[in-house]
mmCIF file of C-alpha atoms in Angstrom:
data_model
loop_
_atom_site.group_PDB
_atom_site.id
_atom_site.type_symbol
_atom_site.label_atom_id
_atom_site.label_comp_id
_atom_site.label_asym_id
_atom_site.label_seq_id
_atom_site.Cartn_x
_atom_site.Cartn_y
_atom_site.Cartn_z
ATOM 1 C CA MET A 1 -32.308 -8.088 -1.262
ATOM 2 C CA GLN A 2 -32.243 -4.925 0.764
ATOM 3 C CA SER A 3 -28.920 -3.111 0.735
ATOM 4 C CA LEU A 4 -26.948 -3.023 3.972
ATOM 5 C CA LYS A 5 -26.412 0.723 3.481
ATOM 6 C CA SER A 6 -30.134 1.395 3.511
ATOM 7 C CA LEU A 7 -30.632 -1.109 6.326
ATOM 8 C CA ILE A 8 -28.312 0.589 8.802
ATOM 9 C CA GLY A 9 -28.364 4.125 7.449
ATOM 10 C CA ILE A 10 -24.765 4.462 6.180
ATOM 11 C CA PRO A 11 -24.330 7.566 4.002
ATOM 12 C CA LYS A 12 -23.168 7.137 0.420
ATOM 13 C CA THR A 13 -20.402 9.680 0.813
ATOM 14 C CA ALA A 14 -17.620 10.098 3.355
ATOM 15 C CA THR A 15 -17.959 12.578 6.156
ATOM 16 C CA LYS A 16 -17.376 16.197 5.200
ATOM 17 C CA GLU A 17 -15.368 16.924 8.330
ATOM 18 C CA ILE A 18 -12.209 15.822 6.622
ATOM 19 C CA TYR A 19 -9.889 17.909 8.785
ATOM 20 C CA THR A 20 -10.967 16.431 12.123
ATOM 21 C CA PHE A 21 -8.529 13.712 13.111
ATOM 22 C CA GLU A 22 -5.785 12.637 15.493
ATOM 23 C CA THR A 23 -2.387 11.607 14.185
ATOM 24 C CA ASN A 24 -1.820 7.868 13.861
ATOM 25 C CA ALA A 25 0.551 5.503 12.059
ATOM 26 C CA LYS A 26 -1.561 5.345 8.892
ATOM 27 C CA ILE A 27 -1.837 9.117 8.695
ATOM 28 C CA SER A 28 1.938 9.397 9.090
ATOM 29 C CA LEU A 29 2.389 6.937 6.214
ATOM 30 C CA PHE A 30 0.069 8.838 3.896
ATOM 31 C CA TYR A 31 1.543 12.163 5.022
ATOM 32 C CA ASN A 32 5.043 11.045 4.019
ATOM 33 C CA ILE A 33 3.850 9.666 0.685
ATOM 34 C CA CYS A 34 1.825 12.788 -0.091
ATOM 35 C CA ALA A 35 4.781 14.987 0.860
ATOM 36 C CA ILE A 36 6.961 13.112 -1.646
ATOM 37 C CA VAL A 37 4.247 13.472 -4.266
ATOM 38 C CA PHE A 38 3.878 17.184 -3.511
ATOM 39 C CA PHE A 39 7.563 17.808 -4.110
ATOM 40 C CA GLY A 40 7.180 15.768 -7.297
ATOM 41 C CA PHE A 41 4.478 17.914 -8.897
ATOM 42 C CA ASP A 42 2.888 20.367 -6.463
ATOM 43 C CA THR A 43 -0.340 18.433 -5.870
ATOM 44 C CA ASN A 44 -1.487 17.600 -2.359
ATOM 45 C CA PHE A 45 -3.496 14.371 -2.136
ATOM 46 C CA LEU A 46 -3.655 14.492 1.668
ATOM 47 C CA PHE A 47 -6.889 15.594 3.364
ATOM 48 C CA ASP A 48 -4.933 18.137 5.417
ATOM 49 C CA ASP A 49 -2.256 20.734 4.729
ATOM 50 C CA LEU A 50 1.288 19.384 4.545
ATOM 51 C CA LYS A 51 2.489 22.122 6.909
ATOM 52 C CA LEU A 52 5.359 23.155 4.673
ATOM 53 C CA PRO A 53 6.918 26.645 4.772
ATOM 54 C CA ARG A 54 5.096 29.064 2.501
ATOM 55 C CA LYS A 55 8.303 29.883 0.639
ATOM 56 C CA ILE A 56 8.871 26.206 -0.138
ATOM 57 C CA VAL A 57 5.312 25.864 -1.437
ATOM 58 C CA GLU A 58 5.716 28.873 -3.740
ATOM 59 C CA ILE A 59 9.014 27.576 -5.099
ATOM 60 C CA CYS A 60 7.520 24.111 -5.685
ATOM 61 C CA ARG A 61 4.580 25.655 -7.519
ATOM 62 C CA ILE A 62 6.830 27.633 -9.875
ATOM 63 C CA ILE A 63 9.090 24.651 -10.554
ATOM 64 C CA SER A 64 6.071 22.377 -11.044
ATOM 65 C CA ASN A 65 4.542 24.713 -13.633
ATOM 66 C CA VAL A 66 7.810 24.794 -15.583
ATOM 67 C CA PHE A 67 8.154 21.016 -15.382
ATOM 68 C CA GLY A 68 4.523 20.611 -16.456
ATOM 69 C CA LEU A 69 5.156 22.617 -19.621
ATOM 70 C CA LEU A 70 8.332 20.662 -20.365
ATOM 71 C CA ILE A 71 6.517 17.357 -19.899
ATOM 72 C CA LEU A 72 3.759 18.435 -22.281
ATOM 73 C CA LEU A 73 6.372 19.334 -24.903
ATOM 74 C CA TYR A 74 8.124 16.017 -24.287
ATOM 75 C CA VAL A 75 4.940 13.973 -24.791
ATOM 76 C CA CYS A 76 4.145 15.904 -27.971
ATOM 77 C CA SER A 77 7.685 15.294 -29.204
ATOM 78 C CA VAL A 78 7.737 11.515 -28.721
ATOM 79 C CA VAL A 79 4.288 11.216 -30.331
ATOM 80 C CA ALA A 80 5.144 13.534 -33.247
ATOM 81 C CA ALA A 81 8.218 11.395 -33.943
ATOM 82 C CA PHE A 82 5.930 9.013 -35.835
ATOM 83 C CA VAL A 83 5.431 11.790 -38.398
ATOM 84 C CA THR A 84 8.870 13.423 -38.534
ATOM 85 C CA GLN A 85 11.274 10.477 -38.189
ATOM 86 C CA HIS A 86 11.738 8.247 -41.226
ATOM 87 C CA ASN A 87 14.128 5.543 -42.450
ATOM 88 C CA LEU A 88 14.552 4.020 -38.995
ATOM 89 C CA ASP A 89 15.859 0.511 -38.408
ATOM 90 C CA MET A 90 13.819 -1.979 -36.392
ATOM 91 C CA THR A 91 15.628 -1.162 -33.143
ATOM 92 C CA ARG A 92 14.815 2.545 -33.466
ATOM 93 C CA LYS A 93 11.227 1.810 -34.498
ATOM 94 C CA ALA A 94 10.813 -0.350 -31.409
ATOM 95 C CA GLN A 95 12.329 2.464 -29.349
ATOM 96 C CA MET A 96 9.834 4.903 -30.848
ATOM 97 C CA TRP A 97 6.937 2.609 -29.961
ATOM 98 C CA LEU A 98 8.469 2.105 -26.524
ATOM 99 C CA TYR A 99 8.078 5.767 -25.562
ATOM 100 C CA GLY A 100 5.453 7.313 -27.854
ATOM 101 C CA PRO A 101 2.035 5.677 -27.259
ATOM 102 C CA SER A 102 2.863 4.623 -23.696
ATOM 103 C CA SER A 103 3.872 8.200 -22.756
ATOM 104 C CA LEU A 104 0.597 9.558 -24.121
ATOM 105 C CA THR A 105 -1.395 6.909 -22.237
ATOM 106 C CA LEU A 106 0.432 7.518 -18.959
ATOM 107 C CA TYR A 107 0.039 11.277 -19.383
ATOM 108 C CA ALA A 108 -3.739 10.813 -19.635
ATOM 109 C CA MET A 109 -3.616 8.656 -16.490
ATOM 110 C CA TYR A 110 -1.664 11.353 -14.673
ATOM 111 C CA TRP A 111 -4.214 14.068 -15.464
ATOM 112 C CA ASN A 112 -7.142 11.858 -14.516
ATOM 113 C CA ILE A 113 -5.657 11.329 -11.049
ATOM 114 C CA VAL A 114 -4.886 15.033 -10.624
ATOM 115 C CA LEU A 115 -8.430 16.033 -11.579
ATOM 116 C CA ARG A 116 -9.849 13.556 -9.043
ATOM 117 C CA LYS A 117 -7.625 14.610 -6.151
ATOM 118 C CA ASN A 118 -10.561 15.808 -4.001
ATOM 119 C CA GLN A 119 -12.234 12.408 -4.312
ATOM 120 C CA ILE A 120 -8.938 10.739 -3.413
ATOM 121 C CA LYS A 121 -8.690 12.944 -0.318
ATOM 122 C CA LYS A 122 -12.131 11.778 0.855
ATOM 123 C CA LEU A 123 -11.211 8.179 0.090
ATOM 124 C CA THR A 124 -7.944 8.266 2.045
ATOM 125 C CA TYR A 125 -9.616 10.101 4.919
ATOM 126 C CA THR A 126 -12.208 7.353 5.215
ATOM 127 C CA LEU A 127 -9.515 4.678 5.080
ATOM 128 C CA VAL A 128 -6.948 6.069 7.506
ATOM 129 C CA VAL A 129 -9.110 8.128 9.870
ATOM 130 C CA VAL A 130 -12.755 6.987 9.926
ATOM 131 C CA LEU A 131 -12.262 3.232 9.576
ATOM 132 C CA ARG A 132 -9.157 3.178 11.741
ATOM 133 C CA GLY A 133 -11.025 5.114 14.426
ATOM 134 C CA MET A 134 -13.726 2.451 14.442
ATOM 135 C CA PHE A 135 -11.351 -0.503 14.893
ATOM 136 C CA THR A 136 -7.747 -1.356 14.098
ATOM 137 C CA ASP A 137 -5.158 -4.080 14.559
ATOM 138 C CA ASP A 138 -1.691 -2.821 15.423
ATOM 139 C CA GLU A 139 0.137 -5.835 13.992
ATOM 140 C CA LEU A 140 -1.691 -5.696 10.659
ATOM 141 C CA GLU A 141 -1.189 -1.952 10.546
ATOM 142 C CA LYS A 142 2.572 -2.338 10.971
ATOM 143 C CA GLU A 143 2.652 -4.973 8.241
ATOM 144 C CA MET A 144 0.660 -2.690 5.924
ATOM 145 C CA ILE A 145 3.138 0.148 6.413
ATOM 146 C CA LYS A 146 6.103 -2.154 5.787
ATOM 147 C CA LYS A 147 4.549 -3.547 2.611
ATOM 148 C CA THR A 148 3.749 -0.077 1.274
ATOM 149 C CA TRP A 149 7.321 1.110 1.730
ATOM 150 C CA ARG A 150 8.745 -2.113 0.261
ATOM 151 C CA PHE A 151 6.769 -1.612 -2.938
ATOM 152 C CA SER A 152 7.713 2.070 -3.056
ATOM 153 C CA TYR A 153 11.434 1.456 -2.541
ATOM 154 C CA ALA A 154 11.554 -1.350 -5.108
ATOM 155 C CA PHE A 155 9.749 0.693 -7.734
ATOM 156 C CA ALA A 156 11.904 3.780 -7.079
ATOM 157 C CA PHE A 157 15.053 1.644 -7.394
ATOM 158 C CA LEU A 158 13.968 0.224 -10.750
ATOM 159 C CA LEU A 159 12.892 3.635 -12.042
ATOM 160 C CA ASN A 160 16.169 5.325 -11.167
ATOM 161 C CA GLY A 161 18.181 2.300 -12.259
ATOM 162 C CA LEU A 162 16.551 2.407 -15.675
ATOM 163 C CA PHE A 163 17.272 6.118 -16.063
ATOM 164 C CA VAL A 164 20.925 5.782 -15.072
ATOM 165 C CA SER A 165 21.623 2.634 -17.112
ATOM 166 C CA THR A 166 19.949 4.081 -20.216
ATOM 167 C CA GLY A 167 22.028 7.245 -19.972
ATOM 168 C CA ILE A 168 25.281 5.357 -19.398
ATOM 169 C CA VAL A 169 24.711 2.976 -22.306
ATOM 170 C CA ALA A 170 23.657 5.746 -24.716
ATOM 171 C CA GLY A 171 26.613 7.898 -23.624
ATOM 172 C CA TYR A 172 29.070 5.035 -24.073
ATOM 173 C CA VAL A 173 27.752 4.254 -27.562
ATOM 174 C CA ALA A 174 27.895 7.931 -28.565
ATOM 175 C CA SER A 175 31.493 8.304 -27.340
ATOM 176 C CA THR A 176 32.861 5.124 -28.923
ATOM 177 C CA THR A 177 30.979 5.080 -32.247
ATOM 178 C CA ASN A 178 29.583 7.514 -34.747
ATOM 179 C CA ASP A 179 26.054 7.232 -33.283
ATOM 180 C CA THR A 180 24.360 10.104 -31.486
ATOM 181 C CA PHE A 181 23.256 10.175 -27.828
ATOM 182 C CA THR A 182 19.740 8.787 -28.328
ATOM 183 C CA THR A 183 17.722 7.393 -25.435
ATOM 184 C CA MET A 184 14.365 7.848 -27.159
ATOM 185 C CA VAL A 185 13.275 8.922 -30.637
ATOM 186 C CA PRO A 186 12.066 12.569 -30.521
ATOM 187 C CA ALA A 187 10.338 14.617 -33.196
ATOM 188 C CA TRP A 188 13.512 16.671 -33.495
ATOM 189 C CA PRO A 189 16.440 16.443 -34.002
ATOM 190 C CA ASP A 190 17.135 13.852 -36.664
ATOM 191 C CA LEU A 191 19.034 10.853 -35.328
ATOM 192 C CA ASN A 192 21.978 11.574 -37.636
ATOM 193 C CA ASP A 193 22.240 15.257 -36.726
ATOM 194 C CA HIS A 194 25.584 15.779 -34.907
ATOM 195 C CA SER A 195 25.251 19.532 -34.350
ATOM 196 C CA LEU A 196 25.616 21.110 -30.895
ATOM 197 C CA ALA A 197 21.960 22.199 -30.846
ATOM 198 C CA ALA A 198 20.860 18.639 -31.638
ATOM 199 C CA SER A 199 23.051 17.225 -28.850
ATOM 200 C CA ILE A 200 21.620 19.692 -26.327
ATOM 201 C CA ALA A 201 18.083 18.818 -27.439
ATOM 202 C CA ARG A 202 18.705 15.093 -26.931
ATOM 203 C CA ILE A 203 20.098 15.646 -23.451
ATOM 204 C CA ALA A 204 17.083 17.846 -22.656
ATOM 205 C CA HIS A 205 14.733 15.074 -23.839
ATOM 206 C CA TYR A 206 16.571 12.625 -21.605
ATOM 207 C CA CYS A 207 16.271 14.862 -18.529
ATOM 208 C CA VAL A 208 12.601 15.730 -19.111
ATOM 209 C CA CYS A 209 11.836 12.038 -19.602
ATOM 210 C CA TYR A 210 13.157 11.449 -16.090
ATOM 211 C CA ILE A 211 10.920 14.205 -14.687
ATOM 212 C CA PHE A 212 7.961 12.640 -16.480
ATOM 213 C CA LEU A 213 8.758 9.186 -15.085
ATOM 214 C CA MET A 214 9.091 10.646 -11.586
ATOM 215 C CA ARG A 215 5.618 12.156 -11.793
ATOM 216 C CA ILE A 216 4.123 8.901 -12.997
ATOM 217 C CA GLY A 217 5.985 7.121 -10.199
ATOM 218 C CA CYS A 218 4.407 9.475 -7.658
ATOM 219 C CA ILE A 219 0.970 8.508 -8.965
ATOM 220 C CA TYR A 220 1.898 4.853 -8.499
ATOM 221 C CA PHE A 221 2.885 5.513 -4.884
ATOM 222 C CA VAL A 222 -0.554 6.971 -4.100
ATOM 223 C CA ILE A 223 -2.519 4.211 -5.837
ATOM 224 C CA ALA A 224 -0.379 1.458 -4.304
ATOM 225 C CA ALA A 225 -0.855 2.908 -0.806
ATOM 226 C CA ILE A 226 -4.641 2.959 -1.279
ATOM 227 C CA ALA A 227 -4.781 -0.612 -2.650
ATOM 228 C CA ILE A 228 -2.590 -1.988 0.140
ATOM 229 C CA ALA A 229 -4.644 -0.153 2.784
ATOM 230 C CA LEU A 230 -7.827 -1.720 1.360
ATOM 231 C CA GLN A 231 -6.257 -5.155 1.416
ATOM 232 C CA PHE A 232 -5.334 -4.893 5.098
ATOM 233 C CA GLN A 233 -8.661 -3.272 5.943
ATOM 234 C CA TYR A 234 -10.363 -6.556 5.083
ATOM 235 C CA GLY A 235 -7.889 -8.364 7.323
ATOM 236 C CA ILE A 236 -8.764 -5.957 10.137
ATOM 237 C CA LEU A 237 -12.485 -6.541 9.522
ATOM 238 C CA CYS A 238 -11.984 -10.302 9.769
ATOM 239 C CA ASN A 239 -10.121 -9.922 13.060
ATOM 240 C CA TYR A 240 -12.907 -7.696 14.369
ATOM 241 C CA PHE A 241 -15.647 -10.243 13.698
ATOM 242 C CA HIS A 242 -13.534 -13.089 15.126
ATOM 243 C CA SER A 243 -13.058 -11.037 18.292
ATOM 244 C CA LEU A 244 -16.822 -10.791 18.898
ATOM 245 C CA ASN A 245 -16.889 -14.368 20.132
ATOM 246 C CA SER A 246 -15.013 -13.285 23.244
ATOM 247 C CA ILE A 247 -17.971 -11.122 24.341
ATOM 248 C CA PHE A 248 -19.699 -14.210 25.730
ATOM 249 C CA ASP A 249 -16.646 -15.013 27.865
ATOM 250 C CA GLU A 250 -16.976 -11.736 29.758
ATOM 251 C CA GLU A 251 -18.742 -11.235 33.064
ATOM 252 C CA GLY A 252 -22.406 -10.240 33.234
ATOM 253 C CA SER A 253 -25.821 -11.664 32.443
ATOM 254 C CA HIS A 254 -26.396 -13.502 29.197
ATOM 255 C CA GLU A 255 -28.948 -10.890 28.103
ATOM 256 C CA GLU A 256 -26.352 -8.137 28.510
ATOM 257 C CA LYS A 257 -23.851 -10.134 26.477
ATOM 258 C CA GLU A 258 -26.427 -10.691 23.745
ATOM 259 C CA GLN A 259 -27.172 -6.973 23.525
ATOM 260 C CA LYS A 260 -23.484 -6.113 23.499
ATOM 261 C CA TYR A 261 -22.849 -8.685 20.754
ATOM 262 C CA GLU A 262 -25.758 -7.402 18.685
ATOM 263 C CA ASP A 263 -24.542 -3.793 18.926
ATOM 264 C CA ALA A 264 -20.992 -4.862 18.073
ATOM 265 C CA PHE A 265 -22.171 -6.846 15.047
ATOM 266 C CA VAL A 266 -24.123 -3.844 13.726
ATOM 267 C CA PHE A 267 -20.991 -1.761 14.238
ATOM 268 C CA GLY A 268 -19.024 -4.292 12.173
ATOM 269 C CA ILE A 269 -21.598 -4.064 9.385
ATOM 270 C CA LYS A 270 -21.103 -0.303 9.346
ATOM 271 C CA MET A 271 -17.364 -0.809 8.937
ATOM 272 C CA HIS A 272 -17.965 -3.263 6.109
ATOM 273 C CA SER A 273 -20.310 -0.814 4.392
ATOM 274 C CA LEU A 274 -17.733 1.963 4.578
ATOM 275 C CA THR A 275 -15.106 -0.436 3.231
ATOM 276 C CA LEU A 276 -17.341 -1.222 0.250
ATOM 277 C CA TRP A 277 -17.749 2.517 -0.292
ATOM 278 C CA CYS A 278 -13.951 2.786 -0.388
ATOM 279 C CA ILE A 279 -13.812 0.006 -2.986
ATOM 280 C CA ASP A 280 -16.352 1.840 -5.147
ATOM 281 C CA GLN A 281 -14.448 5.113 -4.815
ATOM 282 C CA THR A 282 -11.171 3.406 -5.700
ATOM 283 C CA GLN A 283 -12.788 2.131 -8.886
ATOM 284 C CA VAL A 284 -14.156 5.598 -9.692
ATOM 285 C CA THR A 285 -10.995 7.565 -8.940
ATOM 286 C CA CYS A 286 -8.391 5.084 -10.209
ATOM 287 C CA GLY A 287 -10.339 3.216 -12.906
ATOM 288 C CA VAL A 288 -8.771 5.217 -15.735
ATOM 289 C CA ALA A 289 -5.331 4.639 -14.206
ATOM 290 C CA PHE A 290 -5.918 0.869 -14.148
ATOM 291 C CA SER A 291 -7.068 0.884 -17.772
ATOM 292 C CA ALA A 292 -4.245 3.153 -18.943
ATOM 293 C CA GLN A 293 -1.708 0.988 -17.143
ATOM 294 C CA PHE A 294 -2.971 -2.101 -18.966
ATOM 295 C CA ILE A 295 -2.624 -0.418 -22.375
ATOM 296 C CA ALA A 296 0.793 1.049 -21.595
ATOM 297 C CA ASN A 297 2.125 -2.265 -20.278
ATOM 298 C CA LEU A 298 0.910 -4.201 -23.286
ATOM 299 C CA MET A 299 2.435 -1.796 -25.825
ATOM 300 C CA THR A 300 5.673 -1.441 -23.879
ATOM 301 C CA LEU A 301 6.210 -5.173 -23.436
ATOM 302 C CA VAL A 302 5.680 -5.775 -27.161
ATOM 303 C CA ALA A 303 8.113 -2.973 -28.023
ATOM 304 C CA ILE A 304 10.703 -4.349 -25.569
ATOM 305 C CA MET A 305 10.533 -7.810 -27.153
ATOM 306 C CA VAL A 306 10.882 -6.362 -30.659
ATOM 307 C CA LYS A 307 13.858 -4.279 -29.556
ATOM 308 C CA PHE A 308 15.439 -7.302 -27.874
ATOM 309 C CA MET A 309 15.153 -9.323 -31.064
ATOM 310 C CA TYR A 310 16.875 -6.743 -33.287
ATOM 311 C CA MET A 311 19.332 -5.009 -30.921
ATOM 312 C CA GLU A 312 23.067 -5.583 -30.811
ATOM 313 C CA ARG A 313 23.943 -8.162 -28.162
ATOM 314 C CA THR A 314 26.012 -6.150 -25.690
ATOM 315 C CA PHE A 315 26.031 -6.030 -21.899
ATOM 316 C CA GLY A 316 24.762 -2.447 -21.896
ATOM 317 C CA ASN A 317 21.826 -3.241 -24.153
ATOM 318 C CA TYR A 318 20.943 -6.308 -22.098
ATOM 319 C CA LEU A 319 21.041 -4.251 -18.895
ATOM 320 C CA THR A 320 18.795 -1.539 -20.311
ATOM 321 C CA VAL A 321 16.240 -3.990 -21.700
ATOM 322 C CA PHE A 322 16.073 -6.045 -18.502
ATOM 323 C CA MET A 323 15.773 -2.926 -16.349
ATOM 324 C CA PHE A 324 12.967 -1.626 -18.580
ATOM 325 C CA ALA A 325 11.189 -4.987 -18.507
ATOM 326 C CA GLY A 326 11.552 -5.148 -14.719
ATOM 327 C CA LEU A 327 10.105 -1.659 -14.371
ATOM 328 C CA VAL A 328 7.129 -2.451 -16.602
ATOM 329 C CA LEU A 329 6.389 -5.768 -14.905
ATOM 330 C CA SER A 330 6.707 -4.277 -11.416
ATOM 331 C CA SER A 331 4.505 -1.285 -12.301
ATOM 332 C CA ALA A 332 1.851 -3.687 -13.549
ATOM 333 C CA GLY A 333 2.292 -5.712 -10.389
ATOM 334 C CA ILE A 334 1.763 -2.687 -8.144
ATOM 335 C CA PHE A 335 -1.768 -2.437 -9.517
ATOM 336 C CA MET A 336 -2.689 -6.035 -10.287
ATOM 337 C CA TRP A 337 -1.080 -7.877 -7.373
ATOM 338 C CA ASN A 338 -2.461 -5.555 -4.723
ATOM 339 C CA ALA A 339 -5.897 -5.407 -6.354
ATOM 340 C CA GLY A 340 -5.863 -9.212 -6.440
ATOM 341 C CA ASP A 341 -4.946 -9.283 -2.742
ATOM 342 C CA VAL A 342 -7.992 -7.102 -2.004
ATOM 343 C CA THR A 343 -10.208 -9.681 -3.732
ATOM 344 C CA PHE A 344 -8.529 -12.553 -1.885
ATOM 345 C CA GLU A 345 -8.801 -10.967 1.558
ATOM 346 C CA ALA A 346 -12.442 -10.026 0.941
ATOM 347 C CA THR A 347 -13.341 -13.696 0.386
ATOM 348 C CA LYS A 348 -12.489 -14.417 4.042
ATOM 349 C CA LEU A 349 -14.951 -11.925 5.498
ATOM 350 C CA HIS A 350 -18.181 -13.928 5.297
ATOM 351 C CA THR A 351 -16.489 -16.832 7.123
ATOM 352 C CA ALA A 352 -15.307 -14.468 9.856
ATOM 353 C CA MET A 353 -18.870 -13.157 10.209
ATOM 354 C CA PHE A 354 -20.260 -16.686 10.522
ATOM 355 C CA HIS A 355 -17.763 -17.555 13.273
ATOM 356 C CA SER A 356 -18.392 -14.348 15.213
ATOM 357 C CA GLY A 357 -20.434 -16.058 17.960
ATOM 358 C CA TRP A 358 -24.047 -15.592 16.822
ATOM 359 C CA HIS A 359 -24.880 -19.142 17.959
ATOM 360 C CA ASN A 360 -24.514 -18.008 21.590
ATOM 361 C CA CYS A 361 -27.642 -15.848 21.305
ATOM 362 C CA ARG A 362 -31.002 -17.230 22.424
ATOM 363 C CA ARG A 363 -34.722 -16.690 21.831
ATOM 364 C CA GLN A 364 -35.604 -13.263 20.332
ATOM 365 C CA ALA A 365 -31.984 -12.127 20.307
ATOM 366 C CA SER A 366 -31.136 -15.182 18.217
ATOM 367 C CA VAL A 367 -33.905 -14.383 15.735
ATOM 368 C CA ARG A 368 -32.743 -10.785 15.310
ATOM 369 C CA VAL A 369 -29.078 -11.696 14.990
ATOM 370 C CA ARG A 370 -29.700 -14.514 12.503
ATOM 371 C CA LYS A 371 -31.698 -12.225 10.219
ATOM 372 C CA MET A 372 -28.976 -9.598 10.352
ATOM 373 C CA LEU A 373 -26.260 -12.222 9.883
ATOM 374 C CA THR A 374 -27.981 -13.662 6.817
ATOM 375 C CA ILE A 375 -28.031 -10.280 5.065
ATOM 376 C CA ALA A 376 -24.477 -9.435 6.127
ATOM 377 C CA VAL A 377 -23.011 -12.774 5.048
ATOM 378 C CA ARG A 378 -24.894 -12.639 1.737
ATOM 379 C CA GLN A 379 -23.431 -9.238 0.916
ATOM 380 C CA ALA A 380 -19.962 -10.280 2.083
ATOM 381 C CA GLN A 381 -20.131 -13.225 -0.341
ATOM 382 C CA ASP A 382 -20.400 -10.872 -3.325
ATOM 383 C CA ARG A 383 -17.076 -10.898 -5.128
ATOM 384 C CA VAL A 384 -15.100 -7.719 -4.447
ATOM 385 C CA THR A 385 -13.030 -6.754 -7.477
ATOM 386 C CA ILE A 386 -11.164 -3.792 -8.882
ATOM 387 C CA LYS A 387 -11.366 -3.642 -12.655
ATOM 388 C CA GLY A 388 -9.728 -2.029 -15.658
ATOM 389 C CA PHE A 389 -12.016 -0.877 -18.487
ATOM 390 C CA GLY A 390 -14.869 -1.810 -16.147
ATOM 391 C CA ILE A 391 -14.586 -5.485 -17.196
ATOM 392 C CA LEU A 392 -10.989 -6.702 -16.682
ATOM 393 C CA GLU A 393 -10.554 -7.939 -13.126
ATOM 394 C CA LEU A 394 -7.158 -6.998 -11.725
ATOM 395 C CA SER A 395 -5.565 -10.052 -10.133
ATOM 396 C CA TYR A 396 -2.584 -12.385 -10.324
ATOM 397 C CA GLU A 397 -4.327 -14.279 -13.133
ATOM 398 C CA SER A 398 -4.905 -11.148 -15.202
ATOM 399 C CA TYR A 399 -1.268 -10.157 -14.603
ATOM 400 C CA ILE A 400 -0.121 -13.413 -16.224
ATOM 401 C CA SER A 401 -2.679 -12.880 -18.995
ATOM 402 C CA VAL A 402 -1.229 -9.458 -19.834
ATOM 403 C CA VAL A 403 2.272 -10.931 -20.172
ATOM 404 C CA LYS A 404 0.974 -13.798 -22.309
ATOM 405 C CA LEU A 405 -1.055 -11.423 -24.482
ATOM 406 C CA ALA A 406 1.994 -9.229 -25.052
ATOM 407 C CA TYR A 407 4.008 -12.264 -26.166
ATOM 408 C CA SER A 408 1.156 -13.378 -28.445
ATOM 409 C CA VAL A 409 1.011 -9.957 -30.101
ATOM 410 C CA PHE A 410 4.801 -10.013 -30.492
ATOM 411 C CA SER A 411 4.658 -13.474 -32.068
ATOM 412 C CA VAL A 412 2.093 -12.294 -34.621
ATOM 413 C CA LEU A 413 4.067 -9.154 -35.473
ATOM 414 C CA ALA A 414 7.372 -10.997 -35.673
#
């Protein structure tokens, strides 16, 4: 069947005039998110300048370069711990697995997103400028903005709560027992080293870990905003096609209404084609992030369950484990729930097209519209999915499957 893109002449890439736009609510949302991300690691994912003072930009760049080096050393340290740290109990081994492989995986995800920032700029421009300029729904747009901030606030709360609770628990244990302040297992120092240099190194690891988590959190903000925007874009498309029925209630001759409906339906197909392009670009730009998130979640959940089984039953340990589990499950949800919502909303589009009012057309107009409708509905019926590893569909079902798989792996290892 002939592709809709070739049928109506939609280009395969977004417009190159990425700096031509008027401010709107979606742009303000992405501007604020990208500003937060920029302060996090000096990378601008917005299609326009952030309009920050030059001095601030220079300072952020210097700080970001220093933080980038520290994060690289941190990742190397938690991975090298598998070689340098020996004679660990099961709790410490679980802690080592909790931070080592997952940190390396998330670090790879981080760099993949940074290297694809220009593609992300084109993607967000198409979403918040081009498609919004074609048609929008103010109520859905407000709901999209609220949902984006709700996810961001919840994730930020869990991330900071985990950092604070881990530090408090480790500090309390170090001050009341003979244990050292250990929040993760580094390559150096040894866990039984009580020297001043070792204590400073552990505190440094703890602080750099927070910087690393903040950068990963910034990546999550960007991906979540894109996924949520795609979800509501399908809702906007459905509302657009439902609204076409009202054309035949307007004044004028029936032939004029038919022509207006036909032009409006073609315009809706163009919006759908651009939306599909956005889906493809999301898969290209964020596919590695989706795959890396799956691996990191699986390993982290298994490590959390192992640690829970062997740890001392205290309030502090319970708090840390539950905060960590909540963070992991919510981070997985940011990707899988919203990707699943995109799939769900996309299933409504072909019905909206069918109820757009084509039956009001007559004679030759009816023939033309029915042919166009058949192609459009057929393409809208194709399942829209966002996948990890190119095969794992991200959805509510796959979210439950990841949790079940982690428990299965834990059961085998235990």
